């Protein structure tokens, strides 16, 4: 007699966001998009809007040789119809000139509805760090 397989539980909203971010950091934007509802708007640093994770990946390729996130925590704010999930942490990697960096603060805000990301907003300190590199005190 066989034992039925244990049913997998659905991912929590925070796990969906973490899976999206993990795929994004590979970078594998085509895997990341599986966690998003079609038509999702990603509002990136500087107010740039993208409709697919390829947009931020392409933008980051112009700013960094490589970049990763140290995800310190996820703040989950459940609502009646949707959940807002904040991913808070720091960026680390290399600037285009090969200079390493770490401790670059970021906050990503996600809206998750019915198991899919429907909105994403991104903020980080990269622009301020670039200004300091160029001797500009902002």
PDB file of C-alpha atoms in Angstrom:
ATOM      1  CA  UNK A   1       0.000   0.000   0.000  1.00  0.00           C
ATOM      2  CA  UNK A   2       1.473   3.372  -0.962  1.00  0.00           C
ATOM      3  CA  UNK A   3       1.383   6.420   1.241  1.00  0.00           C
ATOM      4  CA  UNK A   4      -0.093   9.508  -0.416  1.00  0.00           C
ATOM      5  CA  UNK A   5       2.400  12.283  -1.032  1.00  0.00           C
ATOM      6  CA  UNK A   6       2.228  15.141   1.426  1.00  0.00           C
ATOM      7  CA  UNK A   7       0.526  18.095  -0.194  1.00  0.00           C
ATOM      8  CA  UNK A   8       2.820  21.069  -0.630  1.00  0.00           C
ATOM      9  CA  UNK A   9       1.615  24.189   1.103  1.00  0.00           C
ATOM     10  CA  UNK A  10       1.299  27.346  -0.975  1.00  0.00           C
ATOM     11  CA  UNK A  11       4.127  29.845  -0.693  1.00  0.00           C
ATOM     12  CA  UNK A  12       3.625  32.726   1.700  1.00  0.00           C
ATOM     13  CA  UNK A  13       3.662  36.218   0.224  1.00  0.00           C
ATOM     14  CA  UNK A  14       7.110  36.825   1.755  1.00  0.00           C
ATOM     15  CA  UNK A  15       8.384  33.565   0.201  1.00  0.00           C
ATOM     16  CA  UNK A  16       7.056  34.671  -3.202  1.00  0.00           C
ATOM     17  CA  UNK A  17       8.968  37.952  -2.880  1.00  0.00           C
ATOM     18  CA  UNK A  18      12.135  36.157  -1.713  1.00  0.00           C
ATOM     19  CA  UNK A  19      11.913  33.696  -4.644  1.00  0.00           C
ATOM     20  CA  UNK A  20      11.457  36.598  -7.074  1.00  0.00           C
ATOM     21  CA  UNK A  21      14.471  38.456  -5.655  1.00  0.00           C
ATOM     22  CA  UNK A  22      16.616  35.312  -5.645  1.00  0.00           C
ATOM     23  CA  UNK A  23      15.846  34.660  -9.327  1.00  0.00           C
ATOM     24  CA  UNK A  24      16.495  38.336 -10.113  1.00  0.00           C
ATOM     25  CA  UNK A  25      19.946  38.194  -8.532  1.00  0.00           C
ATOM     26  CA  UNK A  26      21.132  35.215 -10.610  1.00  0.00           C
ATOM     27  CA  UNK A  27      20.154  37.177 -12.829  1.00  0.00           C
ATOM     28  CA  UNK A  28      17.375  35.120 -14.400  1.00  0.00           C
ATOM     29  CA  UNK A  29      14.613  37.588 -15.276  1.00  0.00           C
ATOM     30  CA  UNK A  30      12.646  34.895 -17.104  1.00  0.00           C
ATOM     31  CA  UNK A  31      12.456  32.806 -13.906  1.00  0.00           C
ATOM     32  CA  UNK A  32      11.660  35.933 -11.855  1.00  0.00           C
ATOM     33  CA  UNK A  33       8.688  36.878 -14.044  1.00  0.00           C
ATOM     34  CA  UNK A  34       6.947  33.627 -13.055  1.00  0.00           C
ATOM     35  CA  UNK A  35       6.180  35.271  -9.682  1.00  0.00           C
ATOM     36  CA  UNK A  36       4.550  38.324 -11.289  1.00  0.00           C
ATOM     37  CA  UNK A  37       1.120  38.893 -12.741  1.00  0.00           C
ATOM     38  CA  UNK A  38       1.346  39.959 -16.409  1.00  0.00           C
ATOM     39  CA  UNK A  39       1.207  43.740 -16.671  1.00  0.00           C
ATOM     40  CA  UNK A  40       2.972  44.337 -13.363  1.00  0.00           C
ATOM     41  CA  UNK A  41       4.759  47.690 -13.214  1.00  0.00           C
ATOM     42  CA  UNK A  42       8.222  47.778 -11.640  1.00  0.00           C
ATOM     43  CA  UNK A  43       9.079  51.327 -10.577  1.00  0.00           C
ATOM     44  CA  UNK A  44      12.847  51.342 -10.247  1.00  0.00           C
ATOM     45  CA  UNK A  45      15.268  53.889  -8.816  1.00  0.00           C
ATOM     46  CA  UNK A  46      14.847  57.363 -10.283  1.00  0.00           C
ATOM     47  CA  UNK A  47      11.217  56.628 -11.182  1.00  0.00           C
ATOM     48  CA  UNK A  48      12.111  54.404 -14.153  1.00  0.00           C
ATOM     49  CA  UNK A  49       9.234  52.077 -15.045  1.00  0.00           C
ATOM     50  CA  UNK A  50       9.620  48.578 -16.437  1.00  0.00           C
ATOM     51  CA  UNK A  51       7.071  45.905 -17.342  1.00  0.00           C
ATOM     52  CA  UNK A  52       9.377  42.886 -17.015  1.00  0.00           C
ATOM     53  CA  UNK A  53      12.308  41.958 -14.734  1.00  0.00           C
ATOM     54  CA  UNK A  54      14.576  42.261 -17.818  1.00  0.00           C
ATOM     55  CA  UNK A  55      14.249  46.054 -17.437  1.00  0.00           C
ATOM     56  CA  UNK A  56      15.942  46.341 -14.023  1.00  0.00           C
ATOM     57  CA  UNK A  57      18.454  43.631 -15.011  1.00  0.00           C
ATOM     58  CA  UNK A  58      19.446  45.651 -18.088  1.00  0.00           C
ATOM     59  CA  UNK A  59      19.629  48.874 -16.089  1.00  0.00           C
ATOM     60  CA  UNK A  60      21.790  47.256 -13.415  1.00  0.00           C
ATOM     61  CA  UNK A  61      24.153  45.947 -16.106  1.00  0.00           C
ATOM     62  CA  UNK A  62      24.944  49.589 -16.964  1.00  0.00           C
ATOM     63  CA  UNK A  63      25.569  50.590 -13.334  1.00  0.00           C
ATOM     64  CA  UNK A  64      27.281  47.535 -11.786  1.00  0.00           C
ATOM     65  CA  UNK A  65      29.630  44.780 -12.941  1.00  0.00           C
ATOM     66  CA  UNK A  66      27.547  42.683 -10.602  1.00  0.00           C
ATOM     67  CA  UNK A  67      25.215  43.314  -7.684  1.00  0.00           C
ATOM     68  CA  UNK A  68      23.497  41.130  -5.092  1.00  0.00           C
ATOM     69  CA  UNK A  69      21.151  41.743  -2.176  1.00  0.00           C
ATOM     70  CA  UNK A  70      21.724  40.810   1.423  1.00  0.00           C
ATOM     71  CA  UNK A  71      18.089  40.420   2.419  1.00  0.00           C
ATOM     72  CA  UNK A  72      18.010  41.294   6.118  1.00  0.00           C
ATOM     73  CA  UNK A  73      14.277  41.037   6.679  1.00  0.00           C
ATOM     74  CA  UNK A  74      10.806  40.989   5.175  1.00  0.00           C
ATOM     75  CA  UNK A  75       8.127  43.203   6.703  1.00  0.00           C
ATOM     76  CA  UNK A  76       4.695  41.797   5.858  1.00  0.00           C
ATOM     77  CA  UNK A  77       1.578  43.995   5.989  1.00  0.00           C
ATOM     78  CA  UNK A  78      -1.500  41.875   5.227  1.00  0.00           C
ATOM     79  CA  UNK A  79      -4.654  43.515   3.912  1.00  0.00           C
ATOM     80  CA  UNK A  80      -8.117  42.317   2.953  1.00  0.00           C
ATOM     81  CA  UNK A  81      -7.370  41.887  -0.772  1.00  0.00           C
ATOM     82  CA  UNK A  82      -3.583  42.109  -0.953  1.00  0.00           C
ATOM     83  CA  UNK A  83      -0.409  41.986   1.082  1.00  0.00           C
ATOM     84  CA  UNK A  84       2.380  44.547   1.046  1.00  0.00           C
ATOM     85  CA  UNK A  85       5.812  43.004   1.578  1.00  0.00           C
ATOM     86  CA  UNK A  86       8.913  45.113   2.180  1.00  0.00           C
ATOM     87  CA  UNK A  87      12.323  43.566   1.602  1.00  0.00           C
ATOM     88  CA  UNK A  88      14.929  45.535   3.540  1.00  0.00           C
ATOM     89  CA  UNK A  89      18.667  45.013   3.399  1.00  0.00           C
ATOM     90  CA  UNK A  90      21.863  46.055   1.676  1.00  0.00           C
ATOM     91  CA  UNK A  91      23.415  45.732  -1.757  1.00  0.00           C
ATOM     92  CA  UNK A  92      26.947  44.499  -2.373  1.00  0.00           C
ATOM     93  CA  UNK A  93      28.926  43.989  -5.552  1.00  0.00           C
ATOM     94  CA  UNK A  94      31.267  45.857  -7.888  1.00  0.00           C
ATOM     95  CA  UNK A  95      30.887  49.170  -9.652  1.00  0.00           C
ATOM     96  CA  UNK A  96      31.641  49.226 -13.369  1.00  0.00           C
ATOM     97  CA  UNK A  97      35.258  50.266 -12.665  1.00  0.00           C
ATOM     98  CA  UNK A  98      35.768  47.112 -10.557  1.00  0.00           C
ATOM     99  CA  UNK A  99      35.630  48.866  -7.180  1.00  0.00           C
ATOM    100  CA  UNK A 100      33.849  46.636  -4.658  1.00  0.00           C
ATOM    101  CA  UNK A 101      31.083  47.990  -2.443  1.00  0.00           C
ATOM    102  CA  UNK A 102      28.846  46.752   0.345  1.00  0.00           C
ATOM    103  CA  UNK A 103      26.400  48.162   2.860  1.00  0.00           C
ATOM    104  CA  UNK A 104      24.389  50.046   0.198  1.00  0.00           C
ATOM    105  CA  UNK A 105      20.910  50.278   1.757  1.00  0.00           C
ATOM    106  CA  UNK A 106      17.836  49.212  -0.207  1.00  0.00           C
ATOM    107  CA  UNK A 107      14.100  48.895   0.342  1.00  0.00           C
ATOM    108  CA  UNK A 108      11.891  47.053  -2.128  1.00  0.00           C
ATOM    109  CA  UNK A 109       8.115  47.302  -1.724  1.00  0.00           C
ATOM    110  CA  UNK A 110       5.935  44.611  -3.278  1.00  0.00           C
ATOM    111  CA  UNK A 111       2.176  44.276  -3.544  1.00  0.00           C
ATOM    112  CA  UNK A 112       1.137  40.608  -3.676  1.00  0.00           C
ATOM    113  CA  UNK A 113      -2.373  39.571  -4.636  1.00  0.00           C
ATOM    114  CA  UNK A 114      -3.626  35.980  -5.054  1.00  0.00           C
ATOM    115  CA  UNK A 115      -0.096  34.568  -4.945  1.00  0.00           C
ATOM    116  CA  UNK A 116       1.423  36.914  -7.551  1.00  0.00           C
ATOM    117  CA  UNK A 117       3.378  40.156  -7.397  1.00  0.00           C
ATOM    118  CA  UNK A 118       1.244  42.926  -8.921  1.00  0.00           C
ATOM    119  CA  UNK A 119       3.466  45.959  -8.151  1.00  0.00           C
ATOM    120  CA  UNK A 120       7.083  46.565  -7.183  1.00  0.00           C
ATOM    121  CA  UNK A 121       8.868  49.750  -6.096  1.00  0.00           C
ATOM    122  CA  UNK A 122      12.663  49.939  -5.631  1.00  0.00           C
ATOM    123  CA  UNK A 123      14.795  52.402  -3.653  1.00  0.00           C
ATOM    124  CA  UNK A 124      18.517  52.317  -2.791  1.00  0.00           C
ATOM    125  CA  UNK A 125      21.482  54.553  -2.018  1.00  0.00           C
ATOM    126  CA  UNK A 126      23.464  53.836  -5.214  1.00  0.00           C
ATOM    127  CA  UNK A 127      23.008  57.292  -6.731  1.00  0.00           C
ATOM    128  CA  UNK A 128      24.252  58.961  -3.541  1.00  0.00           C
ATOM    129  CA  UNK A 129      27.263  56.663  -3.473  1.00  0.00           C
ATOM    130  CA  UNK A 130      28.077  57.479  -7.101  1.00  0.00           C
ATOM    131  CA  UNK A 131      27.922  61.209  -6.282  1.00  0.00           C
ATOM    132  CA  UNK A 132      30.363  60.724  -3.386  1.00  0.00           C
ATOM    133  CA  UNK A 133      32.716  58.746  -5.681  1.00  0.00           C
ATOM    134  CA  UNK A 134      32.743  61.780  -7.993  1.00  0.00           C
ATOM    135  CA  UNK A 135      33.454  64.190  -5.149  1.00  0.00           C
ATOM    136  CA  UNK A 136      29.954  65.671  -5.095  1.00  0.00           C
ATOM    137  CA  UNK A 137      28.492  66.198  -1.660  1.00  0.00           C
ATOM    138  CA  UNK A 138      24.718  65.970  -1.980  1.00  0.00           C
TER     139      UNK A 138
END
